[in-house]
XYZ file of C-alpha atoms in Angstrom:
590
model
C 173.094 41.616 183.776
C 175.338 40.886 186.725
C 178.246 39.838 184.481
C 178.082 43.083 182.511
C 178.270 45.102 185.719
C 181.322 43.152 186.858
C 183.077 43.689 183.550
C 182.602 47.425 183.756
C 183.731 47.441 187.383
C 186.914 45.532 186.663
C 187.832 47.521 183.569
C 187.226 50.976 184.963
C 187.412 50.628 188.738
C 191.076 49.639 188.891
C 194.355 51.288 187.993
C 195.591 49.945 184.669
C 199.230 48.829 184.319
C 199.794 47.474 180.788
C 197.376 44.555 180.788
C 197.231 44.571 184.554
C 195.763 46.702 187.333
C 196.767 47.623 190.865
C 194.755 45.568 193.318
C 192.295 47.272 195.625
C 190.697 45.423 198.523
C 187.175 46.170 197.357
C 187.895 44.445 194.009
C 188.229 40.963 195.517
C 184.491 40.255 195.534
C 184.331 40.872 191.775
C 187.105 38.351 191.182
C 185.476 35.638 193.285
C 182.077 36.114 191.646
C 183.376 36.140 188.076
C 183.978 32.931 186.060
C 187.533 31.662 186.460
C 189.607 29.946 183.795
C 192.084 27.128 183.319
C 193.986 25.889 180.289
C 194.702 22.499 178.819
C 197.180 22.096 175.981
C 197.242 19.092 173.687
C 200.700 18.937 172.110
C 202.378 16.341 169.951
C 205.393 15.184 172.000
C 207.361 15.561 175.235
C 210.570 14.398 173.501
C 211.870 16.516 170.631
C 215.093 16.639 168.639
C 216.451 19.682 166.806
C 214.617 20.109 163.520
C 211.289 18.801 164.829
C 208.168 20.881 165.362
C 206.243 21.313 168.571
C 202.549 21.495 167.642
C 199.939 22.493 170.187
C 196.262 23.338 170.613
C 194.902 25.449 173.474
C 191.657 24.710 175.278
C 190.732 27.627 177.555
C 188.065 26.355 179.935
C 185.697 27.563 182.590
C 187.375 26.288 185.767
C 184.127 24.987 187.241
C 182.352 23.456 184.240
C 185.210 22.461 181.882
C 183.212 24.085 179.076
C 185.093 26.352 176.676
C 185.468 29.852 178.065
C 184.373 32.936 176.135
C 186.026 35.263 178.636
C 189.658 35.696 177.539
C 190.489 36.426 173.914
C 194.269 36.043 174.345
C 196.353 33.176 175.752
C 200.102 33.067 176.349
C 202.239 30.009 175.641
C 205.871 29.842 176.735
C 208.707 27.365 176.634
C 211.148 27.926 179.500
C 214.442 26.225 180.278
C 215.675 25.011 183.661
C 217.288 28.415 184.274
C 213.767 29.901 184.060
C 214.645 31.763 180.859
C 212.019 32.042 178.126
C 212.905 30.220 174.893
C 209.775 31.416 173.124
C 206.628 33.269 174.098
C 203.584 33.075 171.846
C 200.554 35.301 172.100
C 197.619 33.271 170.796
C 194.234 34.628 169.739
C 191.431 32.626 171.358
C 188.209 32.133 169.448
C 185.489 30.696 171.679
C 188.211 29.394 173.994
C 190.298 27.698 171.289
C 193.715 28.544 169.830
C 196.688 26.858 168.199
C 200.364 27.313 167.417
C 203.656 25.640 166.617
C 207.381 26.104 167.166
C 210.387 24.725 165.293
C 213.103 23.365 167.600
C 216.099 25.236 166.205
C 219.727 24.173 166.434
C 220.388 27.195 168.655
C 218.363 25.563 171.463
C 220.628 23.377 173.635
C 219.780 19.944 174.979
C 218.043 20.106 178.303
C 214.928 20.034 180.361
C 212.130 22.439 179.521
C 208.577 23.251 180.487
C 205.661 24.172 178.255
C 203.625 26.863 180.037
C 200.219 28.345 179.192
C 197.963 30.894 180.876
C 195.630 33.836 180.378
C 195.986 37.193 182.130
C 192.873 36.448 184.126
C 194.505 33.240 185.428
C 197.491 35.222 186.724
C 195.410 36.493 189.635
C 195.578 32.976 191.086
C 199.362 32.836 190.722
C 201.728 30.771 188.599
C 200.623 27.515 190.266
C 197.358 27.815 188.299
C 199.176 27.739 184.933
C 199.223 24.737 182.647
C 202.700 23.207 182.653
C 204.237 20.052 181.216
C 207.826 18.811 181.072
C 209.545 18.509 177.709
C 212.937 17.007 176.845
C 214.906 18.531 173.965
C 218.002 16.911 172.473
C 220.338 18.920 170.255
C 222.909 16.646 168.546
C 224.649 19.661 167.002
C 225.884 21.101 170.283
C 228.007 19.613 173.032
C 225.788 17.957 175.636
C 226.136 16.820 179.196
C 225.366 13.192 179.970
C 221.642 12.961 180.447
C 219.143 10.382 181.670
C 215.361 10.694 181.758
C 213.816 11.062 185.194
C 210.235 12.169 185.789
C 209.361 14.762 188.422
C 206.066 15.669 190.025
C 203.884 18.269 188.325
C 203.375 21.592 189.999
C 199.947 22.596 188.666
C 197.679 20.310 190.748
C 196.676 18.322 187.659
C 197.578 14.630 187.779
C 198.717 12.644 184.737
C 196.983 9.351 184.031
C 200.344 7.612 183.385
C 203.776 8.030 184.910
C 205.488 7.658 181.557
C 204.863 6.753 177.955
C 205.110 3.035 177.182
C 208.077 1.789 175.199
C 207.657 0.146 171.799
C 207.818 -3.424 173.048
C 204.837 -2.891 175.352
C 202.493 -1.493 172.694
C 199.736 -3.884 171.724
C 198.665 -3.355 168.130
C 195.057 -4.338 167.418
C 192.540 -3.600 164.707
C 189.649 -3.850 167.163
C 187.774 -0.591 167.835
C 189.129 1.473 170.699
C 186.510 3.342 172.670
C 185.779 5.242 175.841
C 182.595 6.707 177.250
C 182.073 9.163 174.370
C 184.122 8.176 171.304
C 185.051 5.046 169.399
C 187.948 5.060 166.926
C 189.114 2.444 164.434
C 191.544 2.383 161.525
C 190.862 0.421 158.329
C 193.664 -1.966 159.393
C 196.506 -2.015 161.884
C 199.595 -2.740 159.737
C 200.414 -0.431 156.836
C 203.055 -0.199 154.155
C 205.080 2.899 153.383
C 203.113 5.783 151.822
C 199.834 3.969 152.307
C 196.516 5.670 152.999
C 195.161 5.351 156.545
C 191.444 5.783 157.207
C 190.572 6.763 160.762
C 186.873 6.411 161.613
C 185.636 8.391 164.616
C 182.226 7.556 166.018
C 180.332 9.540 168.617
C 178.906 6.848 170.899
C 176.481 9.191 172.647
C 175.502 11.167 169.543
C 175.104 14.864 170.454
C 176.594 14.265 173.921
C 179.828 13.233 172.147
C 179.904 16.358 170.012
C 182.664 18.808 170.852
C 186.100 20.174 169.954
C 189.072 17.847 169.604
C 192.589 17.607 168.181
C 194.386 14.626 166.643
C 198.074 13.744 166.697
C 199.635 10.796 164.835
C 203.300 10.517 165.798
C 205.937 7.830 165.879
C 206.507 6.311 169.309
C 210.085 6.686 170.537
C 211.592 3.574 172.131
C 212.508 5.358 175.369
C 210.730 6.522 178.476
C 209.824 10.157 177.958
C 208.355 12.748 180.333
C 204.676 12.075 180.932
C 202.152 14.134 179.021
C 199.023 15.479 180.654
C 195.712 14.448 179.127
C 192.390 16.253 178.974
C 191.029 13.485 181.207
C 193.427 14.726 183.895
C 191.620 18.063 184.079
C 189.222 18.185 186.993
C 186.154 20.416 187.068
C 186.107 21.936 190.513
C 186.426 25.434 191.865
C 190.177 25.674 192.492
C 190.415 29.325 191.481
C 188.608 31.291 194.151
C 191.440 32.983 196.024
C 193.662 35.818 194.876
C 197.421 35.492 194.843
C 199.535 37.541 197.241
C 200.709 39.778 194.405
C 199.935 43.481 194.685
C 198.997 43.468 191.005
C 195.534 42.679 189.696
C 195.233 41.391 186.120
C 192.266 42.334 183.992
C 190.684 39.709 181.725
C 191.434 40.429 178.073
C 187.777 40.419 177.102
C 188.174 41.813 173.594
C 191.867 41.352 172.810
C 195.218 42.876 173.770
C 195.159 45.517 176.484
C 197.768 48.278 176.166
C 198.102 50.979 178.780
C 200.134 53.914 179.953
C 200.013 57.267 181.744
C 200.087 60.965 180.926
C 202.056 63.411 183.103
C 202.525 67.162 183.229
C 206.189 67.793 182.370
C 206.807 70.585 184.870
C 205.343 68.914 187.941
C 205.525 65.233 186.898
C 201.941 64.818 188.118
C 199.344 62.658 186.402
C 196.661 64.460 184.428
C 193.093 63.299 183.824
C 190.634 63.723 180.942
C 193.354 63.843 178.273
C 192.724 62.147 174.933
C 195.326 59.639 173.733
C 195.347 57.925 170.333
C 196.684 54.556 169.238
C 197.656 53.933 165.626
C 198.780 50.634 164.125
C 199.838 51.602 160.565
C 199.238 49.360 157.604
C 197.008 48.770 154.619
C 194.200 47.878 157.035
C 195.213 50.173 159.860
C 193.829 50.378 163.378
C 193.036 53.718 165.010
C 191.634 54.243 168.517
C 191.182 57.059 171.027
C 191.099 56.697 174.825
C 190.787 59.159 177.701
C 192.931 59.216 180.838
C 191.161 58.533 184.127
C 191.585 60.452 187.396
C 194.950 58.721 187.923
C 196.202 59.795 184.495
C 195.929 56.242 183.153
C 194.651 55.136 179.749
C 194.260 51.775 178.079
C 193.347 50.351 174.690
C 191.698 47.106 173.723
C 193.065 45.822 170.405
C 190.165 43.727 169.189
C 191.198 43.409 165.532
C 193.971 41.457 163.842
C 196.856 43.352 162.262
C 199.809 42.485 160.050
C 202.623 44.727 161.257
C 203.795 45.170 164.864
C 204.644 48.877 164.667
C 202.420 51.124 166.789
C 202.249 54.803 167.709
C 200.626 56.332 170.793
C 200.236 60.117 171.000
C 198.502 62.707 173.122
C 195.596 64.357 171.286
C 195.554 67.867 172.714
C 196.434 71.379 171.607
C 198.743 71.637 174.669
C 200.373 68.242 174.069
C 203.855 69.768 174.270
C 203.252 70.352 177.989
C 202.654 66.649 178.647
C 204.731 63.489 178.718
C 203.671 59.966 177.766
C 204.771 56.833 179.566
C 203.988 53.280 178.507
C 203.611 50.882 181.402
C 205.885 47.885 181.748
C 204.769 44.295 181.519
C 205.449 42.156 184.591
C 206.693 38.668 183.729
C 205.482 35.594 185.633
C 207.760 34.237 188.363
C 208.818 30.625 187.717
C 211.288 30.301 190.616
C 209.188 27.624 192.342
C 208.845 25.402 189.269
C 210.594 22.019 189.555
C 212.202 20.579 186.428
C 213.093 17.046 185.379
C 216.694 15.959 185.896
C 217.967 13.822 183.064
C 221.200 12.659 181.461
C 221.901 11.453 177.971
C 222.802 7.758 177.984
C 224.844 5.951 175.313
C 221.763 3.849 174.457
C 220.070 6.937 173.025
C 222.892 7.708 170.609
C 221.592 5.647 167.681
C 217.995 6.821 168.136
C 218.989 10.483 168.235
C 221.343 10.124 165.267
C 218.619 8.494 163.161
C 215.993 11.082 164.143
C 218.412 13.895 163.395
C 219.296 12.579 159.930
C 215.636 12.056 158.997
C 214.721 15.527 160.282
C 217.448 17.105 158.151
C 216.197 15.301 155.062
C 212.615 16.405 155.747
C 213.627 20.015 156.387
C 215.654 20.058 153.163
C 212.351 19.710 151.284
C 210.437 22.210 153.374
C 209.923 24.550 150.409
C 207.917 21.781 148.740
C 206.033 20.689 151.857
C 205.669 24.035 153.579
C 202.706 25.238 155.634
C 200.584 28.145 154.420
C 199.599 31.254 156.367
C 195.861 31.759 156.796
C 195.180 35.330 155.604
C 193.742 37.779 158.099
C 190.109 38.668 157.454
C 190.215 42.442 157.754
C 187.162 44.626 158.261
C 186.664 48.086 156.831
C 186.600 51.195 159.059
C 183.206 51.991 160.574
C 183.006 55.218 158.551
C 183.739 53.513 155.224
C 180.214 53.746 153.836
C 180.339 57.579 153.948
C 183.771 57.923 152.401
C 184.569 59.308 148.962
C 187.880 57.854 147.840
C 190.250 59.343 145.279
C 192.661 56.860 143.704
C 195.605 58.919 142.506
C 196.418 56.519 139.666
C 193.247 57.849 138.003
C 194.580 61.422 137.994
C 197.612 63.384 136.902
C 200.256 63.047 139.588
C 201.304 66.132 141.535
C 204.469 66.508 143.547
C 203.182 67.157 147.082
C 200.166 66.345 149.229
C 199.284 70.034 149.302
C 199.107 70.243 145.515
C 197.150 66.972 145.319
C 194.514 68.178 147.809
C 194.202 71.441 145.900
C 194.058 70.007 142.364
C 192.496 66.563 142.777
C 190.494 66.269 146.010
C 187.485 68.514 145.448
C 185.969 67.525 148.815
C 188.823 69.130 150.803
C 191.029 72.189 150.754
C 194.138 73.723 152.356
C 194.246 76.907 154.455
C 197.449 78.865 155.083
C 197.871 81.338 157.949
C 201.403 82.739 158.064
C 203.572 79.626 157.978
C 200.862 77.301 159.297
C 198.926 74.990 156.980
C 195.750 73.105 157.852
C 193.491 70.749 155.940
C 189.732 71.271 155.874
C 186.605 69.529 154.559
C 184.010 70.950 152.171
C 180.785 69.919 153.908
C 177.572 69.070 152.113
C 175.829 71.383 154.563
C 177.455 74.751 155.299
C 175.940 74.774 158.798
C 178.459 72.067 159.783
C 181.342 74.494 159.530
C 183.299 75.214 162.695
C 186.842 75.881 163.873
C 187.417 72.155 164.471
C 189.925 70.393 162.245
C 189.282 67.112 160.450
C 190.727 63.808 161.587
C 193.759 63.366 159.328
C 195.227 59.868 159.092
C 198.075 58.466 157.004
C 197.925 54.653 157.070
C 196.039 55.016 160.329
C 198.619 57.341 161.928
C 197.052 60.477 163.402
C 198.523 63.702 161.983
C 197.886 66.590 164.384
C 200.429 69.047 162.951
C 199.455 69.297 159.303
C 202.644 71.213 158.533
C 204.637 68.009 158.964
C 202.954 66.367 155.941
C 201.999 69.319 153.736
C 204.989 68.605 151.468
C 204.711 64.813 151.713
C 205.685 63.154 148.408
C 202.400 62.361 146.637
C 204.121 59.676 144.561
C 203.974 57.493 147.690
C 200.190 57.901 148.019
C 197.751 55.285 146.780
C 194.464 56.990 147.641
C 192.840 59.776 149.646
C 189.463 59.204 151.303
C 187.243 61.983 152.577
C 184.288 61.824 154.973
C 182.240 65.007 154.651
C 180.374 64.860 157.954
C 181.193 65.585 161.561
C 182.830 62.553 163.141
C 182.844 61.774 166.869
C 185.241 59.121 168.109
C 186.421 58.394 171.643
C 184.666 61.528 172.895
C 186.611 63.668 170.419
C 184.759 65.596 167.667
C 186.325 66.109 164.228
C 185.164 68.125 161.232
C 185.193 65.122 158.926
C 187.993 62.708 158.026
C 190.850 62.742 155.535
C 192.259 59.212 155.326
C 195.429 58.823 153.235
C 196.750 55.417 152.212
C 200.291 54.992 150.953
C 201.305 52.486 148.288
C 203.200 50.319 150.777
C 200.966 50.999 153.772
C 204.044 51.675 155.904
C 203.867 55.326 156.954
C 205.804 55.745 160.180
C 207.411 59.127 160.601
C 210.352 59.697 162.918
C 208.792 60.828 166.211
C 210.973 62.493 168.822
C 208.315 64.261 170.903
C 207.526 63.482 174.554
C 203.839 63.403 173.580
C 204.381 60.634 171.014
C 205.775 57.125 171.480
C 206.650 54.627 168.747
C 207.076 51.003 169.763
C 206.661 47.417 168.613
C 203.705 45.338 169.711
C 204.007 41.745 170.828
C 202.076 40.490 167.808
C 199.816 37.412 168.103
C 201.018 34.287 166.331
C 199.653 33.964 162.806
C 197.329 31.063 162.031
C 198.576 28.365 159.667
C 197.128 25.675 157.490
C 199.507 22.786 158.058
C 200.861 20.793 155.125
C 199.122 17.456 154.639
C 200.973 14.782 152.676
C 198.900 12.996 150.035
C 199.798 10.451 147.384
C 198.141 9.644 144.090
C 199.222 8.659 140.591
C 199.777 12.289 139.567
C 201.299 13.536 142.822
C 204.460 15.616 142.449
C 205.528 14.273 145.840
C 205.873 10.655 144.705
C 209.600 11.087 144.023
C 210.331 13.282 147.052
C 211.821 11.641 150.179
C 209.287 11.258 152.972
C 210.628 10.564 156.465
C 207.925 12.215 158.525
C 207.561 10.997 162.086
C 204.533 13.266 162.568
C 202.050 11.765 160.108
C 199.183 14.051 161.088
C 198.471 17.058 163.263
C 194.794 17.996 163.034
C 194.075 20.856 165.439
C 190.469 21.541 164.516
C 188.387 18.390 164.734
C 184.867 19.524 165.524
C 182.492 16.610 165.978
C 178.953 17.592 165.058
C 177.816 14.283 163.541
C 177.772 10.731 164.874
C 180.214 9.409 162.257
C 183.391 11.177 161.137
C 186.381 10.167 159.028
C 189.953 11.434 158.743
C 192.517 10.203 156.240
C 196.295 10.543 156.158
C 199.300 8.778 154.615
C 202.159 6.878 156.179
C 205.763 7.817 155.385
C 208.986 5.924 154.676
C 209.753 6.086 158.406
C 208.836 2.613 159.663
C 207.820 1.740 163.215
C 204.910 2.112 165.634
C 202.717 5.218 165.625
C 200.364 6.523 168.264
C 197.025 8.022 167.242
C 195.900 10.303 170.069
C 192.673 12.307 170.240
C 192.224 14.891 172.994
C 189.499 17.417 173.668
C 186.236 18.207 175.378
C 182.579 17.618 174.610
C 180.274 20.601 174.338
C 179.150 19.801 177.886
C 182.708 20.021 179.217
C 183.461 16.308 179.494
C 187.159 15.538 178.835
C 187.974 12.960 176.177
C 191.295 11.137 175.777
C 191.576 8.152 173.462
C 194.546 6.418 171.817
C 195.199 3.627 169.382
C 198.314 2.410 167.534
C 199.314 1.390 164.020
C 202.470 -0.158 162.577
C 204.286 0.943 159.408
C 206.410 -1.739 157.755
C 208.625 -1.928 154.670
C 206.689 -4.823 153.123
């Protein structure tokens, strides 16, 4: 019960500022008594060449127990260069504390020293020193480079690495004996493989259910150079480091259900904030999102976006008969400050020339066949609107087509009608029960976009409409009562009128990264890939290894890229115990 009270206090007792709130002194106790978070990222390499992919998996953890956190539903992953500029920023949906993503190192990214950063909004209250960070070296052979040499610097996030640097090829001891730690034992079917040969990786939970948990597996070729050290899950300590607020005047709310969007409503004449005003959010599309919020005493509103969506376009508008007297303002997002981060200092030595040239050539060959070996997007599992079960839907392909929406409502939709007073048109619902009639208008949506002035769509081209749904009951949403619903879906699901009013704002959302099913190379007698070049140096990236049995098996195939490969498993048991385990295999020509 205590947690629920704290959630309500944090969400409604502070002043919202676009995923953040202004700090008040009496809020500090709520922060200290609420579970804190930390992030570990397992990623495939700290040394990347243009054309390679950075793969990563996010583990969002309770800072005290190391167990997966159910608090935040969004994590942020960034790659920043030594000038503190953001190369990419990914918004990742967290499901039970887990998320994943990837990024192609493009030829537009220059050689240099970078950092991989990860955090949640809730973590920002502790300051940037609480973020996950790891050094990464990127080499771009297509652009002029300075002379570089690898040099490792200390980490700034109070998490120690178990090794100063990755071992070079000559130091790797290849053995077919089982490799094990306290929780897991791993073994391959042999330790030397030929090109395009099947590898069987057996994973055994030594402590049965105490070994069960969430893990990720990377099988990547070992580069014959010293690379920046990579943090391991075993480096994460479970102690209460996050119990003091940063000196920032901004307080960040936990994203408990998804994205938090916020803004303010002002009276135009006086530029003063106004309370108790309804504001709607629409994200148009085939499976649109529609929400209504109310401004608080400071004129602030916010929305939780707790559903996935395809398109980034969004519309926020004031829902009020006097909306022309008000002005909308969306609040700005404050970026983290990375000024205190210390980067590696490295120079490119002549000894690396051959290695980089070979990697670059093999990457270009692999990328040339991407259309054959491409990843697939995991489709979004959309849910129907909550009112769907009451809706009567008219599919216009089943009827004679009329020119305008007005004519279509009149001639086809027998559950609704149009009223004209002077030059004003309004849509209305024919209720099952006449006692429901009132002066209230129905909720009219086109692809999820709220239409308050019906005149603006009365002559809308009906040839663009796929269907019209009607709910013939009073509908209360966000404290606002409507005389039913008229929900119009266009053929393309892309309705987005040109809004120029102060009471309406159109903008693009920072859309979460889509989930992918990564391509997995397989060979058999009938495989179409048998005659396709295969120079992968990343033989496997398995981001969702969930151990729930004592014995588990993963298979993958070697490529034509010979050398030593590291098999690395990272993750956490269900009880929050970190697990890091590695073994090595060799791929030879014969």
